[in-house]
Amino acid sequence: MTSTTAAPRTVFLLAHTGRPAAVRSAELVVLGLLRSGLGVRVLEAEAADLPLPPSVETVPEACEDALDGCELLIVLGGDGTLLRGAEFSRASGVPMLGVNLGRVGFLAEAERDDLDKVVDRVVTKAYEVEERMTLDVVVHNNGDVLHTDWALNEAAVQKVSPERMLEVVLAIDGRPVTGFGCDGVICATPTGSTAYAFSAGGPVMWPEVEALLMVPIGAHALFAKPLVTTPDSVLAVEVEPHTPHGVLWCDGRRTVELPAGARVEVRKGKVPVRLARLHHASFTDRLVAKFALPVSGWRGAPH
């Protein structure tokens, strides 16, 4: 009889090492995981900034293959770092567990004071995984595909020149809806409804909602309200031929110039982002906590 040894469990750690708090938090998480017998992998560039034991594995760059053999990606940082982690983990399918070291951090599952709990839940596999809708984005120009991209939060078409508006026409499922001059237009997921779209006056959407959101920014028009469509819809923002060129931002991280006449089409993404969850708290409670909403007058019975 031959015995087989189970492969060691490995966790990838991604941190915003430019913050002292992230460096200390990363050290605590790494040491806690190693003490429990888990392997830890980090990027070489970040390892140089972290006081790590020699047993920690390093990889040169944040590519899909870097997560091979990892059961989880732990991300320490603010919203920007968490979006970077989502970008890193999406193609591999490895779940991401975010620890918020910034301000709001809707993508995060834990705060910096919860590091011991995070380590314990990871070691005991006491977490669940949920999938979040993404966006697939295609830029067309003169009948050609100019650019393809994706987003977890939003794809934002924006003006470049501060002194001139961007003239656009909006369409849903190939049918024009309205046109106006504006600072931009945001196409967002429910996850992204609490990000840029929220700042632009869009509605808050619960993550379980299957829908797409379109929010104008600074539009000069009578009809310039947020639009919510089915997840099967195709949202389109077309830059008018006579207007200055615009720019497309995906999650505020990836950008491409939009020449006059370009059309940005946004659909529900084929590949979701997988998030590890430690808590069963409702999104309502998360919303109240993140924005410190006043609820002291509520007298309803808890459910």
Coordinates of C-alpha atoms in Angstrom, one line a residue:
M1 CA 0.0 0.0 0.0
T2 CA 1.4 3.4 -1.0
S3 CA 0.6 6.4 1.1
T4 CA 0.0 9.8 -0.5
T5 CA 0.8 13.1 1.1
A6 CA -1.6 15.9 0.6
A7 CA -0.2 19.0 -1.2
P8 CA 0.6 21.8 1.3
R9 CA -2.0 24.5 1.5
T10 CA -0.7 27.8 0.1
V11 CA -2.1 31.3 0.4
F12 CA -1.0 34.3 -1.7
L13 CA -0.6 37.6 0.0
L14 CA -0.9 41.0 -1.8
A15 CA -0.3 44.2 0.1
H16 CA 0.1 47.9 -0.4
T17 CA 3.6 48.0 1.0
G18 CA 3.8 51.8 0.7
R19 CA 1.8 52.0 3.9
P20 CA 3.5 51.2 7.2
A21 CA 0.2 49.8 8.5
A22 CA 0.1 47.3 5.6
V23 CA 3.7 46.2 6.2
R24 CA 2.9 45.4 9.8
S25 CA -0.4 43.8 9.0
A26 CA 1.3 41.6 6.3
E27 CA 3.9 40.5 8.8
L28 CA 1.3 39.5 11.3
V29 CA -0.8 37.6 8.7
V30 CA 2.3 35.8 7.3
L31 CA 3.6 34.7 10.7
G32 CA 0.1 33.5 11.7
L33 CA -0.3 31.4 8.6
L34 CA 3.2 29.9 8.8
R35 CA 2.7 28.9 12.4
S36 CA -0.4 27.0 11.4
G37 CA 1.5 25.1 8.7
L38 CA 0.3 27.0 5.6
G39 CA 2.6 28.1 2.9
V40 CA 2.7 31.8 1.9
R41 CA 3.6 33.3 -1.5
V42 CA 4.2 36.9 -2.3
L43 CA 5.5 39.1 -5.1
E44 CA 9.2 39.7 -5.2
A45 CA 8.8 43.5 -5.4
E46 CA 6.7 43.4 -2.2
A47 CA 8.9 40.9 -0.4
A48 CA 11.7 43.4 -0.5
D49 CA 9.6 45.8 1.6
L50 CA 8.4 43.1 4.1
P51 CA 10.3 41.5 7.0
L52 CA 9.5 37.9 5.9
P53 CA 11.0 34.6 6.9
P54 CA 13.0 32.7 4.3
S55 CA 10.3 30.1 4.0
V56 CA 8.0 32.5 2.2
E57 CA 7.9 31.8 -1.5
T58 CA 8.2 34.6 -4.0
V59 CA 7.2 35.0 -7.6
P60 CA 8.4 37.8 -10.0
E61 CA 5.1 39.2 -11.3
A62 CA 1.3 39.3 -10.7
C63 CA 0.3 37.0 -13.6
E64 CA -2.4 34.3 -13.6
D65 CA 0.2 31.5 -13.2
A66 CA 1.5 33.1 -10.0
L67 CA -1.6 31.9 -8.2
D68 CA -1.2 28.2 -9.3
G69 CA -1.7 26.0 -6.3
C70 CA -3.0 28.8 -4.1
E71 CA -6.4 28.3 -2.4
L72 CA -6.8 32.0 -1.5
L73 CA -5.6 35.5 -2.3
I74 CA -5.4 37.7 0.8
V75 CA -5.3 41.4 -0.1
L76 CA -4.3 44.1 2.4
G77 CA -5.0 47.7 1.5
G78 CA -7.5 50.2 0.4
D79 CA -10.0 50.1 -2.5
G80 CA -7.2 50.5 -5.1
T81 CA -5.3 47.6 -3.8
L82 CA -8.4 45.5 -3.6
L83 CA -9.2 46.2 -7.2
R84 CA -5.6 45.3 -8.1
G85 CA -6.2 42.0 -6.3
A86 CA -9.4 41.4 -8.2
E87 CA -7.6 42.0 -11.4
F88 CA -4.9 39.5 -10.3
S89 CA -7.3 36.8 -9.2
R90 CA -10.1 36.9 -11.7
A91 CA -8.7 34.8 -14.6
S92 CA -7.3 32.2 -12.2
G93 CA -10.6 31.7 -10.3
V94 CA -8.8 31.9 -6.9
P95 CA -11.1 33.6 -4.3
M96 CA -9.9 37.0 -2.9
L97 CA -10.2 37.9 0.7
G98 CA -9.8 41.6 1.3
V99 CA -8.7 43.3 4.5
N100 CA -9.5 47.0 4.5
L101 CA -6.6 49.3 5.5
G102 CA -8.2 52.3 3.7
R103 CA -11.4 54.3 4.3
V104 CA -14.6 52.8 3.0
G105 CA -13.5 49.4 1.5
F106 CA -16.8 47.9 0.3
L107 CA -14.9 45.0 -1.3
A108 CA -13.1 44.1 1.9
E109 CA -14.4 41.4 4.2
A110 CA -12.4 42.4 7.3
E111 CA -10.8 45.4 9.0
R112 CA -7.2 45.8 10.3
D113 CA -8.4 44.9 13.8
D114 CA -9.6 41.5 12.6
L115 CA -6.3 40.1 11.5
D116 CA -6.2 37.3 14.1
K117 CA -9.7 36.3 13.0
V118 CA -8.8 36.4 9.4
V119 CA -5.8 34.0 10.0
D120 CA -8.0 31.7 12.1
R121 CA -10.8 31.5 9.5
V122 CA -8.3 30.9 6.7
V123 CA -6.5 28.1 8.6
T124 CA -9.8 26.4 9.5
K125 CA -11.4 27.1 6.1
A126 CA -14.2 28.8 7.8
Y127 CA -15.1 31.0 4.9
E128 CA -17.6 30.9 2.0
V129 CA -17.1 32.1 -1.6
E130 CA -19.5 34.2 -3.6
E131 CA -19.3 35.4 -7.2
R132 CA -19.6 39.0 -8.2
M133 CA -20.7 40.1 -11.6
T134 CA -18.2 41.8 -13.8
L135 CA -18.4 43.8 -17.1
D136 CA -17.0 43.0 -20.5
V137 CA -16.1 46.2 -22.3
V138 CA -15.5 46.6 -26.1
V139 CA -14.6 49.9 -27.8
H140 CA -15.6 50.1 -31.5
N141 CA -14.3 52.7 -34.0
N142 CA -15.1 52.9 -37.7
G143 CA -16.3 49.3 -37.7
D144 CA -13.2 48.0 -36.0
V145 CA -12.6 46.8 -32.4
L146 CA -10.2 49.3 -30.9
H147 CA -10.0 47.9 -27.4
T148 CA -11.4 45.2 -25.1
D149 CA -11.4 45.3 -21.3
W150 CA -13.3 44.3 -18.2
A151 CA -14.3 45.8 -14.9
L152 CA -15.6 44.8 -11.5
N153 CA -16.9 48.2 -10.4
E154 CA -17.4 50.3 -13.5
A155 CA -16.4 51.4 -17.0
A156 CA -16.4 55.2 -17.1
V157 CA -16.4 57.3 -20.3
Q158 CA -15.1 60.7 -19.5
K159 CA -14.1 64.0 -21.1
V160 CA -10.4 64.9 -21.3
S161 CA -10.6 68.7 -21.7
P162 CA -11.9 70.4 -18.5
E163 CA -13.2 73.4 -20.4
R164 CA -15.3 71.4 -22.9
M165 CA -18.1 68.9 -22.4
L166 CA -18.2 65.5 -24.0
E167 CA -21.1 65.0 -26.4
V168 CA -22.5 61.5 -26.2
V169 CA -25.5 59.4 -27.3
L170 CA -26.6 56.6 -25.0
A171 CA -28.2 53.4 -26.3
I172 CA -29.7 50.2 -24.7
D173 CA -29.8 47.0 -26.7
G174 CA -29.0 48.8 -29.9
R175 CA -31.7 51.4 -29.5
P176 CA -30.8 55.1 -28.8
V177 CA -32.2 56.5 -25.6
T178 CA -30.9 60.1 -25.3
G179 CA -27.9 62.3 -26.0
F180 CA -26.4 65.2 -24.1
G181 CA -23.2 67.1 -23.3
C182 CA -21.6 65.9 -20.0
D183 CA -18.5 65.2 -18.0
G184 CA -18.9 61.5 -18.6
V185 CA -21.1 58.4 -18.2
I186 CA -20.6 55.5 -15.8
C187 CA -21.6 51.9 -16.6
A188 CA -21.5 49.9 -13.4
T189 CA -22.2 46.6 -11.7
P190 CA -24.2 46.3 -8.5
T191 CA -20.8 45.9 -6.8
G192 CA -19.7 49.2 -8.4
S193 CA -22.9 51.0 -7.4
T194 CA -21.2 52.0 -4.1
A195 CA -18.1 53.3 -5.8
Y196 CA -17.8 56.0 -8.6
A197 CA -21.5 55.6 -9.6
F198 CA -22.5 56.4 -6.0
S199 CA -20.4 59.6 -6.0
A200 CA -22.1 60.6 -9.3
G201 CA -25.6 60.3 -7.8
G202 CA -26.5 56.7 -8.8
P203 CA -28.6 54.3 -6.7
V204 CA -27.1 51.8 -4.2
M205 CA -27.8 48.3 -5.5
W206 CA -27.5 45.2 -3.4
P207 CA -24.8 42.8 -4.7
E208 CA -27.3 40.0 -5.2
V209 CA -29.2 42.1 -7.7
E210 CA -28.6 41.0 -11.3
A211 CA -28.6 44.3 -13.2
L212 CA -26.5 46.8 -15.0
L213 CA -26.4 50.5 -14.1
M214 CA -25.8 53.6 -16.3
V215 CA -25.1 56.9 -14.5
P216 CA -24.5 60.3 -16.3
I217 CA -21.9 62.6 -14.8
G218 CA -22.7 66.4 -14.9
A219 CA -25.0 66.1 -17.8
H220 CA -26.6 69.2 -19.3
A221 CA -30.1 67.7 -20.1
L222 CA -33.6 67.4 -18.7
F223 CA -33.5 63.6 -19.0
A224 CA -30.2 62.5 -17.5
K225 CA -31.2 60.1 -14.8
P226 CA -29.5 56.9 -13.8
L227 CA -30.8 53.9 -15.7
V228 CA -31.0 50.3 -14.4
T229 CA -31.3 47.5 -17.0
T230 CA -31.5 43.7 -17.0
P231 CA -28.1 41.9 -16.9
D232 CA -28.7 40.7 -20.5
S233 CA -28.8 44.2 -21.8
V234 CA -26.0 45.8 -23.8
L235 CA -25.2 49.4 -22.7
A236 CA -23.6 51.7 -25.2
V237 CA -22.0 55.1 -25.0
E238 CA -21.2 56.7 -28.3
V239 CA -18.9 59.7 -28.5
E240 CA -20.3 62.2 -31.1
P241 CA -18.1 62.8 -34.2
H242 CA -17.9 66.6 -33.6
T243 CA -16.9 66.4 -30.0
P244 CA -13.4 66.3 -28.5
H245 CA -12.0 62.8 -27.9
G246 CA -12.8 61.2 -24.6
V247 CA -11.2 58.5 -22.4
L248 CA -12.3 55.2 -21.0
W249 CA -11.4 54.1 -17.5
C250 CA -12.0 50.6 -16.2
D251 CA -12.1 50.4 -12.4
G252 CA -9.9 53.6 -12.4
R253 CA -6.9 51.4 -13.2
R254 CA -6.9 50.8 -17.0
T255 CA -7.4 53.5 -19.6
V256 CA -7.7 54.0 -23.3
E257 CA -8.3 57.1 -25.4
L258 CA -11.6 57.3 -27.2
P259 CA -11.5 59.1 -30.5
A260 CA -14.5 61.1 -31.7
G261 CA -17.0 58.7 -33.1
A262 CA -16.0 55.8 -30.9
R263 CA -18.6 53.6 -29.3
V264 CA -18.2 51.8 -25.9
E265 CA -20.3 48.7 -25.4
V266 CA -20.7 47.2 -22.0
R267 CA -22.2 43.7 -21.2
K268 CA -22.4 41.4 -18.2
G269 CA -18.9 39.8 -18.0
K270 CA -18.4 36.1 -18.8
V271 CA -15.9 35.7 -15.9
P272 CA -17.0 36.8 -12.4
V273 CA -14.7 37.8 -9.5
R274 CA -14.8 35.3 -6.6
L275 CA -14.8 36.9 -3.1
A276 CA -14.2 35.0 0.1
R277 CA -16.7 35.9 2.9
L278 CA -16.1 35.5 6.6
H279 CA -19.4 36.9 7.8
H280 CA -23.1 36.4 7.2
A281 CA -23.9 40.0 7.9
S282 CA -26.4 41.5 5.5
F283 CA -25.4 44.1 2.9
T284 CA -27.8 46.4 4.8
D285 CA -25.6 46.2 7.9
R286 CA -22.5 46.7 5.8
L287 CA -23.9 49.8 4.2
V288 CA -24.9 51.3 7.5
A289 CA -21.4 50.6 9.0
K290 CA -19.4 51.8 6.0
F291 CA -21.3 55.1 5.8
A292 CA -22.0 55.5 9.5
L293 CA -25.7 56.0 8.7
P294 CA -28.0 57.2 11.5
V295 CA -30.3 54.3 12.5
S296 CA -30.7 54.9 16.2
G297 CA -34.4 55.7 15.8
W298 CA -35.3 52.2 14.4
R299 CA -37.6 50.3 16.8
G300 CA -38.4 47.3 14.7
A301 CA -37.7 43.8 16.0
P302 CA -34.5 42.1 14.8
H303 CA -34.9 39.2 12.5

